[in-house]
Tab-separated table of N, CA and C in Angstrom:
chain	number	residue	atom	x	y	z
A	15	MET	N	85.572	93.708	118.623
A	15	MET	CA	85.527	94.562	117.280
A	15	MET	C	86.518	93.853	116.066
A	16	PRO	N	86.197	93.440	114.959
A	16	PRO	CA	87.148	92.732	114.176
A	16	PRO	C	88.226	93.905	113.673
A	17	PRO	N	89.543	93.294	113.421
A	17	PRO	CA	90.530	94.131	113.052
A	17	PRO	C	90.186	94.625	111.563
A	18	LYS	N	90.626	96.092	111.396
A	18	LYS	CA	90.478	96.737	110.202
A	18	LYS	C	91.357	95.711	108.853
A	19	LEU	N	90.452	96.022	107.733
A	19	LEU	CA	90.891	95.552	106.669
A	19	LEU	C	92.150	96.291	106.025
A	20	ILE	N	93.100	95.828	105.902
A	20	ILE	CA	94.294	96.629	105.080
A	20	ILE	C	94.692	96.281	103.963
A	21	ASP	N	95.002	97.036	102.819
A	21	ASP	CA	95.403	96.797	101.426
A	21	ASP	C	96.764	96.615	101.593
A	22	LEU	N	97.239	95.352	101.039
A	22	LEU	CA	98.764	95.323	101.120
A	22	LEU	C	99.161	95.297	99.297
A	23	CYS	N	100.006	96.123	99.234
A	23	CYS	CA	100.163	96.330	97.526
A	23	CYS	C	101.594	95.928	97.207
A	24	VAL	N	101.788	95.257	96.079
A	24	VAL	CA	103.161	94.723	95.891
A	24	VAL	C	103.196	95.043	94.282
A	25	ALA	N	104.291	95.945	93.766
A	25	ALA	CA	104.306	96.060	92.521
A	25	ALA	C	105.382	94.882	91.972
A	26	LEU	N	105.181	94.205	90.966
A	26	LEU	CA	105.674	93.192	90.192
A	26	LEU	C	106.320	93.666	88.640
A	27	ASN	N	107.862	93.879	88.970
A	27	ASN	CA	108.457	94.267	87.552
A	27	ASN	C	109.836	93.844	87.894
A	28	GLY	N	110.562	93.766	86.851
A	28	GLY	CA	111.757	93.401	86.736
A	28	GLY	C	111.982	91.765	86.486
A	29	PRO	N	113.340	91.610	85.984
A	29	PRO	CA	113.794	90.062	85.689
A	29	PRO	C	113.933	88.948	86.843
A	30	HIS	N	113.705	89.517	88.302
A	30	HIS	CA	113.723	88.501	89.486
A	30	HIS	C	112.372	88.157	89.984
A	31	VAL	N	111.398	88.534	89.464
A	31	VAL	CA	110.134	88.555	89.856
A	31	VAL	C	109.655	86.972	90.105
A	32	GLY	N	109.895	86.316	88.980
A	32	GLY	CA	109.715	84.833	88.855
A	32	GLY	C	110.288	83.891	89.891
A	33	VAL	N	111.652	84.583	90.273
A	33	VAL	CA	112.435	83.854	91.201
A	33	VAL	C	112.122	84.109	92.778
A	34	MET	N	111.784	85.551	92.921
A	34	MET	CA	111.560	86.083	94.186
A	34	MET	C	110.011	86.006	94.535
A	35	LEU	N	109.163	85.964	93.779
A	35	LEU	CA	107.724	86.031	94.124
A	35	LEU	C	107.265	84.565	95.011
A	36	PRO	N	107.578	83.692	94.715
A	36	PRO	CA	107.586	82.352	95.641
A	36	PRO	C	108.031	82.484	96.975
A	37	PHE	N	109.347	83.050	97.095
A	37	PHE	CA	109.959	83.059	98.571
A	37	PHE	C	108.959	84.288	99.136
A	38	PHE	N	108.391	85.424	98.617
A	38	PHE	CA	107.643	86.443	99.271
A	38	PHE	C	106.571	85.764	99.560
A	39	LEU	N	105.676	84.980	98.646
A	39	LEU	CA	104.550	84.639	99.205
A	39	LEU	C	104.385	83.412	100.038
A	40	HIS	N	105.667	82.463	99.989
A	40	HIS	CA	105.671	81.115	101.107
A	40	HIS	C	106.022	82.028	102.319
A	41	SER	N	106.575	82.870	102.585
A	41	SER	CA	107.152	83.554	103.794
A	41	SER	C	105.946	84.260	104.421
A	42	LEU	N	105.205	85.097	103.669
A	42	LEU	CA	104.076	85.708	103.642
A	42	LEU	C	102.977	84.986	104.503
A	43	HIS	N	102.569	83.651	103.884
A	43	HIS	CA	101.682	82.765	104.329
A	43	HIS	C	102.086	82.067	105.754
A	44	HIS	N	103.417	81.715	105.520
A	44	HIS	CA	104.050	80.962	106.684
A	44	HIS	C	104.294	81.869	107.886
A	45	VAL	N	104.678	82.944	107.860
A	45	VAL	CA	105.122	83.593	108.982
A	45	VAL	C	103.906	84.407	109.452
A	46	CYS	N	103.293	85.189	108.579
A	46	CYS	CA	102.149	86.146	108.869
A	46	CYS	C	100.652	85.611	108.377
A	47	GLY	N	100.675	84.124	108.555
A	47	GLY	CA	99.416	83.519	107.977
A	47	GLY	C	98.191	83.745	108.588
A	48	THR	N	98.109	83.985	110.223
A	48	THR	CA	96.941	84.205	110.667
A	48	THR	C	96.564	85.728	110.413
A	49	GLU	N	97.435	86.400	110.302
A	49	GLU	CA	97.105	88.061	109.892
A	49	GLU	C	96.587	88.021	108.302
A	50	ILE	N	97.045	87.220	107.342
A	50	ILE	CA	96.667	87.514	106.116
A	50	ILE	C	95.251	87.519	105.945
A	51	GLN	N	94.230	86.941	106.585
A	51	GLN	CA	92.865	87.196	106.397
A	51	GLN	C	92.537	88.645	106.701
A	52	ASN	N	93.066	89.510	107.181
A	52	ASN	CA	92.813	90.822	107.392
A	52	ASN	C	93.305	91.758	106.329
A	53	PHE	N	93.815	91.247	105.150
A	53	PHE	CA	94.620	92.038	104.214
A	53	PHE	C	93.900	91.626	102.798
A	54	ARG	N	93.749	92.662	101.886
A	54	ARG	CA	93.285	92.713	100.556
A	54	ARG	C	94.818	92.742	99.766
A	55	ILE	N	95.001	91.843	99.108
A	55	ILE	CA	96.613	91.793	98.511
A	55	ILE	C	96.295	92.195	97.177
A	56	HIS	N	97.078	93.225	96.659
A	56	HIS	CA	97.181	93.834	95.304
A	56	HIS	C	98.382	93.720	94.518
A	57	PHE	N	98.298	93.064	93.524
A	57	PHE	CA	99.665	92.969	92.745
A	57	PHE	C	99.503	93.897	91.574
A	58	VAL	N	100.409	94.827	91.558
A	58	VAL	CA	100.465	95.608	90.484
A	58	VAL	C	101.328	94.982	89.278
A	59	VAL	N	100.937	94.624	88.335
A	59	VAL	CA	101.722	93.981	87.257
A	59	VAL	C	102.247	94.957	86.257
A	60	ARG	N	103.638	95.001	86.375
A	60	ARG	CA	104.329	96.041	85.339
A	60	ARG	C	104.737	95.376	84.125
A	61	ASP	N	105.093	96.209	83.192
A	61	ASP	CA	105.519	95.851	81.722
A	61	ASP	C	106.243	94.581	81.771
A	62	ASP	N	107.513	94.663	82.448
A	62	ASP	CA	108.418	93.520	82.285
A	62	ASP	C	108.412	92.355	83.334
A	63	CYS	N	106.988	92.276	83.841
A	63	CYS	CA	106.690	91.049	84.520
A	63	CYS	C	106.707	89.914	83.653
A	64	PRO	N	107.410	88.775	84.014
A	64	PRO	CA	107.434	87.773	83.057
A	64	PRO	C	106.141	86.883	82.733
A	65	GLY	N	106.031	86.464	81.665
A	65	GLY	CA	104.650	85.830	81.507
A	65	GLY	C	104.334	84.573	82.474
A	66	PRO	N	105.209	83.791	82.857
A	66	PRO	CA	104.559	82.764	83.724
A	66	PRO	C	104.355	83.289	85.073
A	67	VAL	N	104.857	84.377	85.433
A	67	VAL	CA	104.341	85.101	86.501
A	67	VAL	C	103.168	85.560	86.435
A	68	ARG	N	102.844	86.166	85.395
A	68	ARG	CA	101.274	86.488	85.100
A	68	ARG	C	100.327	85.176	85.128
A	69	LYS	N	100.783	84.219	84.665
A	69	LYS	CA	99.737	83.369	84.598
A	69	LYS	C	99.604	82.561	86.105
A	70	PHE	N	100.744	82.549	86.780
A	70	PHE	CA	100.720	81.956	88.126
A	70	PHE	C	99.765	83.067	89.060
A	71	LEU	N	99.714	84.229	88.654
A	71	LEU	CA	99.017	85.275	89.436
A	71	LEU	C	97.574	84.873	88.894
A	72	ASP	N	97.100	84.759	87.681
A	72	ASP	CA	95.873	84.322	87.274
A	72	ASP	C	95.358	83.091	87.985
A	73	SER	N	96.291	82.176	88.342
A	73	SER	CA	95.781	81.035	88.997
A	73	SER	C	95.427	81.182	90.502
A	74	ILE	N	95.903	82.165	91.149
A	74	ILE	CA	95.874	82.316	92.699
A	74	ILE	C	94.520	83.496	93.121
A	75	SER	N	94.002	83.728	91.996
A	75	SER	CA	92.940	84.705	92.168
A	75	SER	C	91.898	84.428	93.222
A	76	GLY	N	91.372	85.320	93.988
A	76	GLY	CA	90.640	85.110	94.991
A	76	GLY	C	89.826	86.362	95.625
A	77	PRO	N	88.835	86.131	96.595
A	77	PRO	CA	88.079	87.394	97.050
A	77	PRO	C	89.074	88.476	97.700
A	78	LYS	N	90.079	87.966	98.092
A	78	LYS	CA	90.965	89.103	98.710
A	78	LYS	C	92.461	89.172	97.989
A	79	ILE	N	92.455	88.847	96.653
A	79	ILE	CA	93.744	89.072	95.889
A	79	ILE	C	92.998	89.874	94.567
A	80	VAL	N	93.800	91.005	94.236
A	80	VAL	CA	93.251	91.799	93.137
A	80	VAL	C	94.363	92.037	92.185
A	81	ILE	N	94.337	91.755	91.062
A	81	ILE	CA	95.475	92.008	90.118
A	81	ILE	C	95.291	93.026	89.234
A	82	HIS	N	96.161	94.201	89.382
A	82	HIS	CA	96.184	95.090	88.636
A	82	HIS	C	97.158	95.204	87.544
A	83	ARG	N	96.743	95.363	86.173
A	83	ARG	CA	97.710	95.519	85.361
A	83	ARG	C	98.185	96.838	84.690
A	84	LEU	N	99.126	97.115	84.847
A	84	LEU	CA	99.622	98.623	84.824
A	84	LEU	C	100.873	98.707	83.455
A	85	TYR	N	100.389	98.027	82.450
A	85	TYR	CA	101.230	97.957	81.234
A	85	TYR	C	101.122	99.327	80.472
A	86	GLY	N	102.614	99.744	80.260
A	86	GLY	CA	102.637	100.765	79.447
A	86	GLY	C	102.728	102.149	80.342
A	87	LYS	N	102.400	102.263	81.588
A	87	LYS	CA	102.303	103.200	82.568
A	87	LYS	C	103.561	103.382	83.404
A	88	PHE	N	104.266	104.425	82.802
A	88	PHE	CA	105.582	104.814	83.570
A	88	PHE	C	105.333	106.344	83.758
A	89	PHE	N	106.057	106.428	84.956
A	89	PHE	CA	106.119	107.904	85.574
A	89	PHE	C	107.306	108.513	85.363
A	90	GLU	N	107.455	109.328	84.509
A	90	GLU	CA	108.972	110.099	84.163
A	90	GLU	C	108.836	111.495	84.612
A	91	VAL	N	110.155	111.934	84.893
A	91	VAL	CA	110.386	113.186	85.201
A	91	VAL	C	110.142	114.158	83.953
A	92	ASN	N	109.699	115.076	83.961
A	92	ASN	CA	109.437	116.001	82.532
A	92	ASN	C	110.758	117.066	82.574
A	93	GLN	N	111.793	116.793	83.095
A	93	GLN	CA	112.987	117.714	83.180
A	93	GLN	C	114.122	117.080	82.280
A	94	SER	N	114.533	117.849	81.325
A	94	SER	CA	115.513	117.221	80.562
A	94	SER	C	117.060	117.032	81.135
A	95	ASN	N	117.159	117.714	81.984
A	95	ASN	CA	118.445	117.788	82.602
A	95	ASN	C	118.698	116.787	83.914
A	96	ARG	N	117.592	115.915	84.161
A	96	ARG	CA	117.692	114.821	85.014
A	96	ARG	C	118.674	113.667	84.756
A	97	LYS	N	119.143	112.999	85.374
A	97	LYS	CA	119.915	111.957	85.067
A	97	LYS	C	118.895	110.621	84.922
A	98	PRO	N	119.571	109.447	84.315
A	98	PRO	CA	118.738	108.512	84.332
A	98	PRO	C	118.282	107.903	85.568
A	99	HIS	N	119.073	107.936	86.539
A	99	HIS	CA	118.588	107.469	87.991
A	99	HIS	C	117.472	108.282	88.395
A	100	HIS	N	117.274	109.520	88.053
A	100	HIS	CA	116.049	110.425	88.561
A	100	HIS	C	114.895	109.609	88.107
A	101	ASN	N	114.877	109.215	86.811
A	101	ASN	CA	113.853	108.578	86.084
A	101	ASN	C	113.295	107.531	86.656
A	102	ILE	N	114.325	106.332	87.219
A	102	ILE	CA	113.961	105.500	87.923
A	102	ILE	C	113.145	105.853	89.352
A	103	VAL	N	113.863	106.836	90.126
A	103	VAL	CA	113.158	107.232	91.339
A	103	VAL	C	111.836	107.853	91.124
A	104	ALA	N	111.875	108.605	90.090
A	104	ALA	CA	110.388	109.185	89.572
A	104	ALA	C	109.334	107.871	89.294
A	105	ASP	N	109.931	106.922	88.508
A	105	ASP	CA	108.957	105.733	88.271
A	105	ASP	C	108.438	105.035	89.382
A	106	CYS	N	109.505	104.867	90.462
A	106	CYS	CA	109.182	104.196	91.694
A	106	CYS	C	108.179	104.998	92.556
A	107	ALA	N	108.516	106.502	92.681
A	107	ALA	CA	107.633	107.139	93.580
A	107	ALA	C	106.126	107.356	92.597
A	108	GLY	N	106.074	107.304	91.297
A	108	GLY	CA	104.924	107.314	90.884
A	108	GLY	C	103.939	105.993	91.045
A	109	THR	N	104.723	104.956	90.911
A	109	THR	CA	104.156	103.755	91.075
A	109	THR	C	103.674	103.741	92.606
A	110	CYS	N	104.279	104.070	93.817
A	110	CYS	CA	103.889	104.113	94.903
A	110	CYS	C	102.639	105.086	94.964
A	111	ARG	N	102.703	106.066	94.356
A	111	ARG	CA	101.458	107.199	94.433
A	111	ARG	C	100.386	106.419	93.796
A	112	TRP	N	100.550	105.764	92.588
A	112	TRP	CA	99.507	105.066	91.999
A	112	TRP	C	98.802	104.169	92.793
A	113	MET	N	99.659	103.307	93.543
A	113	MET	CA	99.125	102.143	94.516
A	113	MET	C	98.323	102.841	95.756
A	114	ILE	N	98.601	103.819	96.185
A	114	ILE	CA	97.841	104.560	97.237
A	114	ILE	C	96.411	105.016	96.784
A	115	ASP	N	96.565	105.898	95.507
A	115	ASP	CA	95.308	106.186	94.883
A	115	ASP	C	94.472	105.107	94.201
A	116	ASN	N	95.068	103.789	93.910
A	116	ASN	CA	94.127	102.916	93.094
A	116	ASN	C	94.073	101.455	93.641
A	117	CYS	N	94.826	101.149	94.640
A	117	CYS	CA	94.897	99.700	95.129
A	117	CYS	C	93.838	99.818	96.374
A	118	GLY	N	92.563	99.579	96.093
A	118	GLY	CA	91.770	99.498	97.245
A	118	GLY	C	91.272	100.849	97.898
A	119	ASP	N	90.643	100.883	98.955
A	119	ASP	CA	90.107	101.944	99.606
A	119	ASP	C	90.118	101.830	101.095
A	120	CYS	N	90.756	100.792	101.548
A	120	CYS	CA	91.041	100.789	103.128
A	120	CYS	C	91.709	102.199	103.643
A	121	GLU	N	91.636	102.301	104.863
A	121	GLU	CA	92.253	103.581	105.550
A	121	GLU	C	93.733	103.328	105.446
A	122	TRP	N	94.127	102.176	105.675
A	122	TRP	CA	95.533	101.766	105.709
A	122	TRP	C	96.094	101.054	104.562
A	123	CYS	N	97.298	101.283	104.209
A	123	CYS	CA	97.815	100.657	102.822
A	123	CYS	C	99.349	100.139	102.948
A	124	ILE	N	99.599	98.994	102.881
A	124	ILE	CA	100.930	98.746	103.069
A	124	ILE	C	101.726	98.439	101.489
A	125	ILE	N	102.862	99.157	101.429
A	125	ILE	CA	103.521	98.861	100.054
A	125	ILE	C	104.692	98.052	100.510
A	126	SER	N	104.706	96.952	99.814
A	126	SER	CA	105.803	96.071	100.074
A	126	SER	C	106.661	95.627	98.832
A	127	HIS	N	108.211	95.536	98.834
A	127	HIS	CA	108.929	94.790	97.829
A	127	HIS	C	108.405	93.635	97.601
A	128	PHE	N	108.578	92.855	96.546
A	128	PHE	CA	108.171	91.486	96.179
A	128	PHE	C	109.464	90.606	96.782
A	129	ASP	N	110.678	91.247	96.458
A	129	ASP	CA	111.755	90.459	96.779
A	129	ASP	C	112.332	90.365	98.104
A	130	ILE	N	111.516	90.127	99.254
A	130	ILE	CA	111.808	90.013	100.588
A	130	ILE	C	111.134	88.728	100.988
A	131	ALA	N	111.592	88.329	102.130
A	131	ALA	CA	111.220	87.052	102.809
A	131	ALA	C	110.947	87.419	104.284
A	132	PHE	N	109.677	87.299	104.449
A	132	PHE	CA	109.312	87.681	105.909
A	132	PHE	C	109.775	86.584	107.154
A	133	ARG	N	110.514	87.043	107.962
A	133	ARG	CA	111.202	86.458	109.286
A	133	ARG	C	110.466	86.542	110.380
A	134	GLU	N	109.478	87.650	110.591
A	134	GLU	CA	108.670	87.857	111.779
A	134	GLU	C	107.471	88.592	111.139
A	135	ASP	N	106.251	88.615	112.043
A	135	ASP	CA	104.970	88.926	111.672
A	135	ASP	C	104.878	90.484	111.617
A	136	ILE	N	105.627	91.233	110.682
A	136	ILE	CA	105.526	92.529	110.662
A	136	ILE	C	104.418	93.114	110.624
A	137	LEU	N	103.339	92.379	109.860
A	137	LEU	CA	102.140	93.146	109.626
A	137	LEU	C	101.401	92.956	111.161
A	138	ASN	N	101.327	91.957	111.653
A	138	ASN	CA	100.717	92.147	112.982
A	138	ASN	C	101.421	93.429	113.963
A	139	ARG	N	102.607	93.515	113.922
A	139	ARG	CA	103.463	94.528	114.532
A	139	ARG	C	102.941	95.913	114.193
A	140	TYR	N	102.743	95.957	112.742
A	140	TYR	CA	102.070	97.217	112.239
A	140	TYR	C	100.725	97.341	112.647
A	141	ARG	N	99.867	96.391	112.609
A	141	ARG	CA	98.454	96.387	113.068
A	141	ARG	C	98.526	97.043	114.460
A	142	ILE	N	99.211	96.514	115.333
A	142	ILE	CA	99.108	96.937	116.810
A	142	ILE	C	99.374	98.556	117.067
A	143	MET	N	100.359	99.020	116.098
A	143	MET	CA	100.654	100.477	116.023
A	143	MET	C	99.917	101.434	115.145
A	144	LEU	N	98.681	101.015	114.599
A	144	LEU	CA	97.873	101.897	113.767
A	144	LEU	C	97.060	102.786	114.730
A	145	LYS	N	97.390	104.040	114.488
A	145	LYS	CA	96.647	105.050	115.210
A	145	LYS	C	96.221	106.307	114.554
A	146	ASP	N	95.215	107.027	114.828
A	146	ASP	CA	94.789	107.969	113.965
A	146	ASP	C	95.642	109.069	113.980
A	147	ASN	N	96.732	109.253	114.826
A	147	ASN	CA	97.748	110.504	114.671
A	147	ASN	C	99.002	109.747	113.927
A	148	VAL	N	99.128	108.714	113.268
A	148	VAL	CA	100.139	108.034	112.689
A	148	VAL	C	99.938	108.066	111.120
A	149	GLY	N	100.954	108.575	110.510
A	149	GLY	CA	100.669	108.741	109.074
A	149	GLY	C	101.680	107.662	108.228
A	150	GLN	N	102.809	107.129	109.048
A	150	GLN	CA	103.588	106.028	108.282
A	150	GLN	C	104.301	105.433	109.235
A	151	LEU	N	104.277	104.016	109.104
A	151	LEU	CA	104.869	103.138	109.872
A	151	LEU	C	106.138	102.505	108.998
A	152	GLY	N	107.112	102.387	109.325
A	152	GLY	CA	108.478	101.683	108.663
A	152	GLY	C	109.122	102.677	107.849
A	153	SER	N	109.827	101.962	106.848
A	153	SER	CA	110.387	102.634	105.608
A	153	SER	C	110.754	101.953	104.674
A	154	HIS	N	111.084	102.625	103.325
A	154	HIS	CA	111.116	101.869	102.072
A	154	HIS	C	112.450	101.039	102.178
A	155	SER	N	113.440	101.405	102.981
A	155	SER	CA	114.695	100.652	103.198
A	155	SER	C	114.511	99.416	103.735
A	156	SER	N	113.310	99.129	104.546
A	156	SER	CA	113.238	97.764	105.270
A	156	SER	C	112.081	96.837	104.236
A	157	GLY	N	111.619	97.689	103.038
A	157	GLY	CA	110.882	96.705	102.320
A	157	GLY	C	109.523	96.687	102.498
A	158	VAL	N	109.105	97.002	103.601
A	158	VAL	CA	107.483	97.051	103.907
A	158	VAL	C	107.311	98.172	104.660
A	159	VAL	N	106.536	99.247	104.138
A	159	VAL	CA	105.995	100.436	104.749
A	159	VAL	C	104.643	100.531	104.738
A	160	CYS	N	103.834	101.237	105.782
A	160	CYS	CA	102.553	101.085	105.981
A	160	CYS	C	102.260	102.821	106.121
A	161	TYR	N	101.141	103.055	105.330
A	161	TYR	CA	100.619	104.522	105.176
A	161	TYR	C	99.087	104.589	105.370
A	162	ARG	N	98.918	105.609	106.185
A	162	ARG	CA	97.444	105.982	106.327
A	162	ARG	C	97.117	106.865	105.140
A	163	ARG	N	96.161	106.480	104.398
A	163	ARG	CA	96.001	107.129	103.003
A	163	ARG	C	95.725	108.527	103.451
A	164	GLU	N	94.646	108.913	104.504
A	164	GLU	CA	94.353	110.453	104.342
A	164	GLU	C	95.510	111.152	104.692
A	165	ALA	N	96.744	110.694	105.607
A	165	ALA	CA	97.751	111.403	105.903
A	165	ALA	C	98.619	111.727	104.435
A	166	VAL	N	98.594	110.801	103.862
A	166	VAL	CA	99.294	110.729	102.633
A	166	VAL	C	98.810	111.815	101.703
A	167	ARG	N	97.601	112.020	101.591
A	167	ARG	CA	96.764	112.871	100.856
A	167	ARG	C	97.034	114.346	101.499
A	168	GLN	N	97.067	114.465	102.849
A	168	GLN	CA	97.312	115.652	103.416
A	168	GLN	C	98.849	116.082	103.131
A	169	CYS	N	99.878	115.243	102.926
A	169	CYS	CA	101.129	115.707	103.120
A	169	CYS	C	101.800	116.092	101.674
A	170	SER	N	102.496	117.109	101.598
A	170	SER	CA	103.097	117.554	100.235
A	170	SER	C	104.248	117.041	99.900
A	171	VAL	N	104.873	116.129	100.904
A	171	VAL	CA	106.402	115.716	100.628
A	171	VAL	C	106.284	114.824	99.404
A	172	GLY	N	105.407	113.896	99.118
A	172	GLY	CA	105.489	112.756	98.136
A	172	GLY	C	106.277	111.678	98.085
A	173	PHE	N	106.397	110.892	97.297
A	173	PHE	CA	107.440	109.606	97.474
A	173	PHE	C	108.648	109.882	96.895
A	174	GLU	N	109.076	111.015	96.255
A	174	GLU	CA	110.277	111.132	95.599
A	174	GLU	C	111.331	111.171	96.672
């Protein structure tokens, strides 16, 4: 039986996207190359993603690469007593939730930072551990975390 298709979601925003995205993509293809065929890659382009990066993304479009434009969509806390840091956390949590809900429909979804370089094939490692009784593999501190969408929908914890 062929391996399940997995959605790999990457939000692109901030001033370092243009510098770090090539490292991310090169290491992704070099280290995880054989596994990439089993992934649909979703790039979520945020407001402050530089113009040259947007042009680059348009040039790499393909059947398993999806570009989502999320301009003007920010997720903010509706409580005035929150500190600015909490708005950043809420924005990050809202973006993760948006990716789970809108970036593909595969059973499993990996959310990845764009500012990492792969040193080992973590995608294949995660694939081996995919089980029906698992909801999450990895953590956001590692930069690559895998979720079973149904488990996220059933859980009330959220991304905050």
